[in-house]
Coordinates of C-alpha atoms in Angstrom, one line a residue:
M1298 CA -1.8 -6.5 -14.6
Q1299 CA 0.7 -3.7 -14.3
L1300 CA -0.7 -0.1 -14.5
P1301 CA 1.4 2.4 -16.5
E1302 CA 3.4 4.6 -14.1
E1303 CA 1.6 7.7 -15.2
Q1304 CA -1.8 6.2 -14.5
L1305 CA -0.6 4.8 -11.1
D1306 CA 0.7 8.3 -10.2
N1307 CA -2.6 9.8 -11.1
I1308 CA -4.5 7.3 -8.8
I1309 CA -2.0 8.0 -6.0
D1310 CA -2.5 11.8 -6.4
L1311 CA -6.3 11.4 -6.2
A1312 CA -6.1 9.2 -3.1
L1313 CA -3.7 11.6 -1.4
A1314 CA -5.9 14.6 -2.3
E1315 CA -8.9 12.8 -0.8
D1316 CA -7.1 11.7 2.3
I1317 CA -5.2 14.8 3.2
S1318 CA -6.9 17.6 1.2
H1319 CA -6.8 19.9 4.2
G1320 CA -3.4 18.8 5.4
D1321 CA -2.6 16.9 8.6
I1322 CA -3.6 19.5 11.1
T1323 CA -2.9 17.3 14.2
S1324 CA 0.7 16.4 13.1
E1325 CA 1.5 19.8 11.9
T1326 CA 0.4 21.3 15.2
L1327 CA 2.0 18.7 17.6
I1328 CA 5.1 17.5 15.8
P1329 CA 8.3 19.5 15.1
P1330 CA 8.7 19.8 11.3
E1331 CA 12.2 18.4 11.2
L1332 CA 11.7 15.6 13.7
Q1333 CA 13.1 12.4 12.2
G1334 CA 11.8 8.9 12.8
K1335 CA 11.3 5.3 11.5
A1336 CA 8.2 3.3 10.9
S1337 CA 7.6 -0.3 10.0
I1338 CA 4.6 -1.8 8.1
V1339 CA 3.8 -5.0 10.0
I1340 CA 1.5 -7.8 8.8
K1341 CA -1.5 -8.5 11.1
A1342 CA -3.0 -11.6 9.2
K1343 CA -1.7 -14.3 7.0
G1344 CA -2.2 -13.9 3.3
I1345 CA -0.5 -12.8 0.0
I1346 CA 1.1 -9.4 -0.2
A1347 CA 0.1 -7.0 -3.0
G1348 CA 0.7 -3.3 -3.4
S1349 CA 4.1 -2.9 -1.7
E1350 CA 5.4 -0.9 -4.6
V1351 CA 2.3 1.3 -4.6
A1352 CA 2.7 1.9 -0.9
R1353 CA 6.4 2.8 -1.5
R1354 CA 5.4 5.3 -4.2
V1355 CA 2.8 6.9 -1.9
F1356 CA 5.4 7.7 0.7
L1357 CA 7.8 9.0 -1.9
K1358 CA 5.1 11.1 -3.5
V1359 CA 4.4 12.8 -0.1
D1360 CA 8.1 13.3 0.5
P1361 CA 10.9 12.3 -1.9
S1362 CA 13.5 12.5 0.9
L1363 CA 11.9 9.6 2.8
K1364 CA 13.9 6.3 2.7
V1365 CA 11.5 3.5 1.9
E1366 CA 12.8 -0.1 2.0
V1367 CA 10.4 -2.8 0.7
L1368 CA 11.3 -6.1 2.5
I1369 CA 8.6 -8.3 1.1
K1370 CA 7.7 -8.2 -2.6
D1371 CA 4.2 -8.6 -4.2
G1372 CA 3.1 -12.2 -4.5
A1373 CA 4.8 -13.4 -1.3
K1374 CA 3.0 -15.3 1.4
V1375 CA 3.0 -13.4 4.7
Q1376 CA 2.3 -14.2 8.3
P1377 CA 1.4 -12.0 11.3
G1378 CA 4.5 -10.1 12.5
D1379 CA 6.2 -10.1 9.1
I1380 CA 7.6 -6.6 8.2
V1381 CA 6.7 -5.5 4.7
A1382 CA 8.6 -2.3 4.6
T1383 CA 10.5 0.3 6.7
I1384 CA 10.2 4.0 6.2
S1385 CA 12.5 6.6 7.7
G1386 CA 12.7 10.3 7.5
R1387 CA 10.5 13.2 8.6
V1388 CA 7.8 12.0 11.0
I1389 CA 5.2 14.4 9.6
S1390 CA 5.8 13.1 6.1
I1391 CA 5.5 9.4 7.3
L1392 CA 2.2 10.2 9.1
K1393 CA 0.9 12.2 6.2
A1394 CA 1.4 9.2 3.8
E1395 CA 0.7 6.2 6.0
R1396 CA -3.1 6.0 5.8
T1397 CA -3.2 6.2 2.1
A1398 CA -0.3 3.7 1.7
L1399 CA -1.9 1.3 4.1
N1400 CA -5.3 1.7 2.4
F1401 CA -3.7 0.6 -0.9
L1402 CA -1.7 -2.2 0.7
Q1403 CA -4.7 -3.6 2.6
R1404 CA -7.1 -3.5 -0.3
L1405 CA -4.7 -5.0 -2.9
S1406 CA -3.4 -7.6 -0.4
G1407 CA -7.0 -8.6 0.4
I1408 CA -7.8 -9.1 -3.3
G1409 CA -4.5 -11.1 -3.7
S1410 CA -5.2 -13.3 -0.7
Q1411 CA -8.8 -14.0 -1.7
T1412 CA -7.8 -14.8 -5.3
A1413 CA -5.1 -17.2 -4.0
Q1414 CA -7.8 -19.0 -1.9
C1415 CA -10.1 -19.3 -4.9
I1416 CA -7.3 -20.7 -7.1
A1417 CA -6.4 -23.2 -4.4
K1418 CA -10.0 -24.4 -4.2
T1419 CA -10.2 -25.0 -8.0
Q1420 CA -7.0 -27.0 -8.2
G1421 CA -7.6 -30.1 -10.3
L1422 CA -10.9 -28.8 -11.7
K1423 CA -11.6 -27.6 -15.1
A1424 CA -12.1 -24.0 -13.9
N1425 CA -10.4 -20.7 -14.6
I1426 CA -10.2 -17.7 -12.3
T1427 CA -10.7 -14.5 -14.2
D1428 CA -11.1 -10.8 -13.4
T1429 CA -14.4 -9.0 -13.4
R1430 CA -15.6 -5.7 -14.8
K1431 CA -16.9 -4.8 -11.4
T1432 CA -13.9 -2.9 -10.0
T1433 CA -13.0 0.1 -8.1
P1434 CA -12.7 3.0 -10.5
G1435 CA -9.1 3.6 -11.6
L1436 CA -7.9 0.3 -10.1
K1437 CA -8.8 -2.3 -12.8

């Protein structure tokens, strides 16, 4: 299911407000504001990727000048060491967005990976895998 862009943006705004409501004091104190850098999102466990576009939007919401390249699209099988995305630009902006982006990516990929395992276990059976009403608020 695809969320409408406006609804997704609202969820991202809420997540960012929760995560960095008081700013990133450590980064703002220790890192020069214009320092440029590059980061990669690297897979630690095999599974199914989900949420790469959400993660991209988180980075761009924090700083539209960041360059975010998604290398692995949602639904793809991934292995440890695979690089999902690269982000380049202001280091402070990358650090400000990374925890929220990773939280979405990890949660959504975990759901996608578990769902794929359930589907595989029911192959050949008269069973359907469906969603549940027990969801995280705003993420159904």
